[in-house]
Amino acid sequence: MIKKSNIIVITNRISYYYVMNDSSISHIFQPNAVDYMMKSMSLIETELFDKDECKQAYYYRILGEITEAIQYAYFSKKFKISFCKKIKGVKYACNNPLVIKSLKNVKFSFLPNKGWKLKALLLK
């Protein structure tokens, strides 16, 4: 869709609120969630524009996707995983090339609030 769009707008305005529902299908245990999410994000990267705002929005989105993947894959209350496996999973997620690239290139001033800045620091 990005490739076929004539105009794309980037805004910091929140226009979508996600409601977490522990019984939804997206909250099933998926040990490959990190790989699935990062693969879909890598497809978007090939269509990036030269504008820095687009790249920053992309890096911000990567950080959001990886934190969700970590939550679903390793910290779901429904599935008991050992602390050691959680640590290994988080390290695996943080070593994904897209995550490393995003953490290296995201401008912390672009992140919307202190919570997101903290997430980025913890991922680093």
PDB file of C-alpha atoms in Angstrom:
ATOM      1  CA  MET A   1       0.000   0.000   0.000  1.00  0.00           C
ATOM      2  CA  ILE A   2       2.862   2.373   0.784  1.00  0.00           C
ATOM      3  CA  LYS A   3       4.331   1.840  -2.650  1.00  0.00           C
ATOM      4  CA  LYS A   4       1.037   2.667  -4.379  1.00  0.00           C
ATOM      5  CA  SER A   5       0.141   5.684  -2.205  1.00  0.00           C
ATOM      6  CA  ASN A   6       0.332   9.204  -3.595  1.00  0.00           C
ATOM      7  CA  ILE A   7       0.332  10.861  -0.173  1.00  0.00           C
ATOM      8  CA  ILE A   8       1.372   9.554   3.237  1.00  0.00           C
ATOM      9  CA  VAL A   9       0.923  11.517   6.448  1.00  0.00           C
ATOM     10  CA  ILE A  10       2.848  10.926   9.662  1.00  0.00           C
ATOM     11  CA  THR A  11       1.461  12.325  12.868  1.00  0.00           C
ATOM     12  CA  ASN A  12       2.047  11.957  16.584  1.00  0.00           C
ATOM     13  CA  ARG A  13      -1.702  12.112  17.203  1.00  0.00           C
ATOM     14  CA  ILE A  14      -3.131   8.973  18.749  1.00  0.00           C
ATOM     15  CA  SER A  15      -6.080   7.898  16.645  1.00  0.00           C
ATOM     16  CA  TYR A  16      -6.252   4.219  17.522  1.00  0.00           C
ATOM     17  CA  TYR A  17      -6.591   2.660  20.937  1.00  0.00           C
ATOM     18  CA  TYR A  18      -5.780  -1.020  21.298  1.00  0.00           C
ATOM     19  CA  VAL A  19      -7.774  -2.943  23.875  1.00  0.00           C
ATOM     20  CA  MET A  20      -5.903  -5.873  25.374  1.00  0.00           C
ATOM     21  CA  ASN A  21      -8.093  -8.964  25.591  1.00  0.00           C
ATOM     22  CA  ASP A  22      -6.351 -11.940  27.198  1.00  0.00           C
ATOM     23  CA  SER A  23      -8.792 -14.378  25.610  1.00  0.00           C
ATOM     24  CA  SER A  24      -8.282 -13.156  22.030  1.00  0.00           C
ATOM     25  CA  ILE A  25      -6.565 -15.281  19.394  1.00  0.00           C
ATOM     26  CA  SER A  26      -3.622 -12.863  19.277  1.00  0.00           C
ATOM     27  CA  HIS A  27      -2.806 -13.743  22.884  1.00  0.00           C
ATOM     28  CA  ILE A  28      -2.092 -17.401  22.305  1.00  0.00           C
ATOM     29  CA  PHE A  29       1.415 -18.607  23.047  1.00  0.00           C
ATOM     30  CA  GLN A  30       3.605 -18.083  20.001  1.00  0.00           C
ATOM     31  CA  PRO A  31       7.293 -18.745  20.603  1.00  0.00           C
ATOM     32  CA  ASN A  32       8.001 -17.478  17.064  1.00  0.00           C
ATOM     33  CA  ALA A  33       6.204 -14.148  17.570  1.00  0.00           C
ATOM     34  CA  VAL A  34       9.502 -12.239  17.424  1.00  0.00           C
ATOM     35  CA  ASP A  35      10.397 -13.768  14.060  1.00  0.00           C
ATOM     36  CA  TYR A  36       6.909 -13.233  12.617  1.00  0.00           C
ATOM     37  CA  MET A  37       6.718  -9.582  13.616  1.00  0.00           C
ATOM     38  CA  MET A  38      10.228  -8.697  12.522  1.00  0.00           C
ATOM     39  CA  LYS A  39       9.796 -10.459   9.178  1.00  0.00           C
ATOM     40  CA  SER A  40       6.686  -8.384   8.451  1.00  0.00           C
ATOM     41  CA  MET A  41       8.515  -5.203   9.475  1.00  0.00           C
ATOM     42  CA  SER A  42      11.482  -6.029   7.220  1.00  0.00           C
ATOM     43  CA  LEU A  43       9.098  -6.116   4.252  1.00  0.00           C
ATOM     44  CA  ILE A  44       8.095  -2.528   5.035  1.00  0.00           C
ATOM     45  CA  GLU A  45      11.718  -1.375   5.236  1.00  0.00           C
ATOM     46  CA  THR A  46      12.307  -2.000   1.548  1.00  0.00           C
ATOM     47  CA  GLU A  47       9.633   0.600   0.745  1.00  0.00           C
ATOM     48  CA  LEU A  48      10.949   3.396   2.996  1.00  0.00           C
ATOM     49  CA  PHE A  49      11.183   6.928   1.771  1.00  0.00           C
ATOM     50  CA  ASP A  50      14.174   9.226   2.007  1.00  0.00           C
ATOM     51  CA  LYS A  51      12.446  11.450   4.559  1.00  0.00           C
ATOM     52  CA  ASP A  52      13.834  11.187   8.072  1.00  0.00           C
ATOM     53  CA  GLU A  53      10.344  11.393   9.612  1.00  0.00           C
ATOM     54  CA  CYS A  54       9.341   8.209   7.796  1.00  0.00           C
ATOM     55  CA  LYS A  55      12.449   6.402   8.960  1.00  0.00           C
ATOM     56  CA  GLN A  56      11.940   7.575  12.545  1.00  0.00           C
ATOM     57  CA  ALA A  57       8.316   6.431  12.470  1.00  0.00           C
ATOM     58  CA  TYR A  58       9.510   3.073  11.144  1.00  0.00           C
ATOM     59  CA  TYR A  59      12.133   2.677  13.883  1.00  0.00           C
ATOM     60  CA  TYR A  60       9.541   3.642  16.499  1.00  0.00           C
ATOM     61  CA  ARG A  61       7.177   1.027  15.082  1.00  0.00           C
ATOM     62  CA  ILE A  62       9.910  -1.640  15.210  1.00  0.00           C
ATOM     63  CA  LEU A  63      10.409  -0.908  18.898  1.00  0.00           C
ATOM     64  CA  GLY A  64       6.661  -1.198  19.454  1.00  0.00           C
ATOM     65  CA  GLU A  65       6.432  -4.466  17.546  1.00  0.00           C
ATOM     66  CA  ILE A  66       9.377  -6.043  19.342  1.00  0.00           C
ATOM     67  CA  THR A  67       8.058  -5.112  22.788  1.00  0.00           C
ATOM     68  CA  GLU A  68       4.687  -6.671  21.881  1.00  0.00           C
ATOM     69  CA  ALA A  69       6.389  -9.787  20.535  1.00  0.00           C
ATOM     70  CA  ILE A  70       8.440 -10.112  23.723  1.00  0.00           C
ATOM     71  CA  GLN A  71       5.304  -9.718  25.806  1.00  0.00           C
ATOM     72  CA  TYR A  72       3.323 -12.320  23.846  1.00  0.00           C
ATOM     73  CA  ALA A  73       6.124 -14.832  23.439  1.00  0.00           C
ATOM     74  CA  TYR A  74       7.758 -14.688  26.844  1.00  0.00           C
ATOM     75  CA  PHE A  75       5.613 -12.877  29.432  1.00  0.00           C
ATOM     76  CA  SER A  76       2.054 -14.048  28.881  1.00  0.00           C
ATOM     77  CA  LYS A  77       0.358 -14.865  32.180  1.00  0.00           C
ATOM     78  CA  LYS A  78      -1.285 -17.867  30.559  1.00  0.00           C
ATOM     79  CA  PHE A  79       1.930 -19.727  29.834  1.00  0.00           C
ATOM     80  CA  LYS A  80       4.534 -20.585  32.414  1.00  0.00           C
ATOM     81  CA  ILE A  81       8.056 -20.196  31.070  1.00  0.00           C
ATOM     82  CA  SER A  82      11.161 -20.418  33.215  1.00  0.00           C
ATOM     83  CA  PHE A  83      13.005 -17.209  34.024  1.00  0.00           C
ATOM     84  CA  CYS A  84      16.027 -18.526  32.112  1.00  0.00           C
ATOM     85  CA  LYS A  85      13.926 -19.031  28.962  1.00  0.00           C
ATOM     86  CA  LYS A  86      12.460 -15.542  29.332  1.00  0.00           C
ATOM     87  CA  ILE A  87      15.953 -14.014  29.500  1.00  0.00           C
ATOM     88  CA  LYS A  88      17.119 -16.044  26.499  1.00  0.00           C
ATOM     89  CA  GLY A  89      14.019 -14.991  24.568  1.00  0.00           C
ATOM     90  CA  VAL A  90      14.485 -11.305  25.313  1.00  0.00           C
ATOM     91  CA  LYS A  91      18.158 -11.518  24.310  1.00  0.00           C
ATOM     92  CA  TYR A  92      17.159 -13.281  21.104  1.00  0.00           C
ATOM     93  CA  ALA A  93      14.594 -10.567  20.310  1.00  0.00           C
ATOM     94  CA  CYS A  94      17.027  -7.741  21.050  1.00  0.00           C
ATOM     95  CA  ASN A  95      19.644  -9.282  18.758  1.00  0.00           C
ATOM     96  CA  ASN A  96      17.328  -9.141  15.751  1.00  0.00           C
ATOM     97  CA  PRO A  97      19.058  -7.022  13.062  1.00  0.00           C
ATOM     98  CA  LEU A  98      16.018  -4.728  12.660  1.00  0.00           C
ATOM     99  CA  VAL A  99      15.870  -4.088  16.393  1.00  0.00           C
ATOM    100  CA  ILE A 100      19.590  -3.334  16.548  1.00  0.00           C
ATOM    101  CA  LYS A 101      19.300  -0.991  13.568  1.00  0.00           C
ATOM    102  CA  SER A 102      16.257   0.748  15.051  1.00  0.00           C
ATOM    103  CA  LEU A 103      17.893   1.238  18.446  1.00  0.00           C
ATOM    104  CA  LYS A 104      21.008   2.591  16.750  1.00  0.00           C
ATOM    105  CA  ASN A 105      19.113   5.037  14.537  1.00  0.00           C
ATOM    106  CA  VAL A 106      16.015   6.113  16.443  1.00  0.00           C
ATOM    107  CA  LYS A 107      16.170   9.645  17.773  1.00  0.00           C
ATOM    108  CA  PHE A 108      14.991   9.592  21.350  1.00  0.00           C
ATOM    109  CA  SER A 109      13.498  13.039  20.805  1.00  0.00           C
ATOM    110  CA  PHE A 110      11.147  11.408  18.257  1.00  0.00           C
ATOM    111  CA  LEU A 111       9.771   8.946  20.824  1.00  0.00           C
ATOM    112  CA  PRO A 112       6.436  10.235  22.144  1.00  0.00           C
ATOM    113  CA  ASN A 113       6.944  10.002  25.896  1.00  0.00           C
ATOM    114  CA  LYS A 114       9.130   8.860  28.779  1.00  0.00           C
ATOM    115  CA  GLY A 115       7.603   5.371  28.696  1.00  0.00           C
ATOM    116  CA  TRP A 116       8.792   4.817  25.137  1.00  0.00           C
ATOM    117  CA  LYS A 117      12.211   6.241  25.946  1.00  0.00           C
ATOM    118  CA  LEU A 118      12.456   3.813  28.857  1.00  0.00           C
ATOM    119  CA  LYS A 119      11.439   0.882  26.608  1.00  0.00           C
ATOM    120  CA  ALA A 120      14.150   1.844  24.110  1.00  0.00           C
ATOM    121  CA  LEU A 121      16.770   2.096  26.861  1.00  0.00           C
ATOM    122  CA  LEU A 122      15.775  -1.298  28.267  1.00  0.00           C
ATOM    123  CA  LEU A 123      15.972  -2.880  24.822  1.00  0.00           C
ATOM    124  CA  LYS A 124      19.458  -1.429  24.366  1.00  0.00           C
TER     125      LYS A 124
END
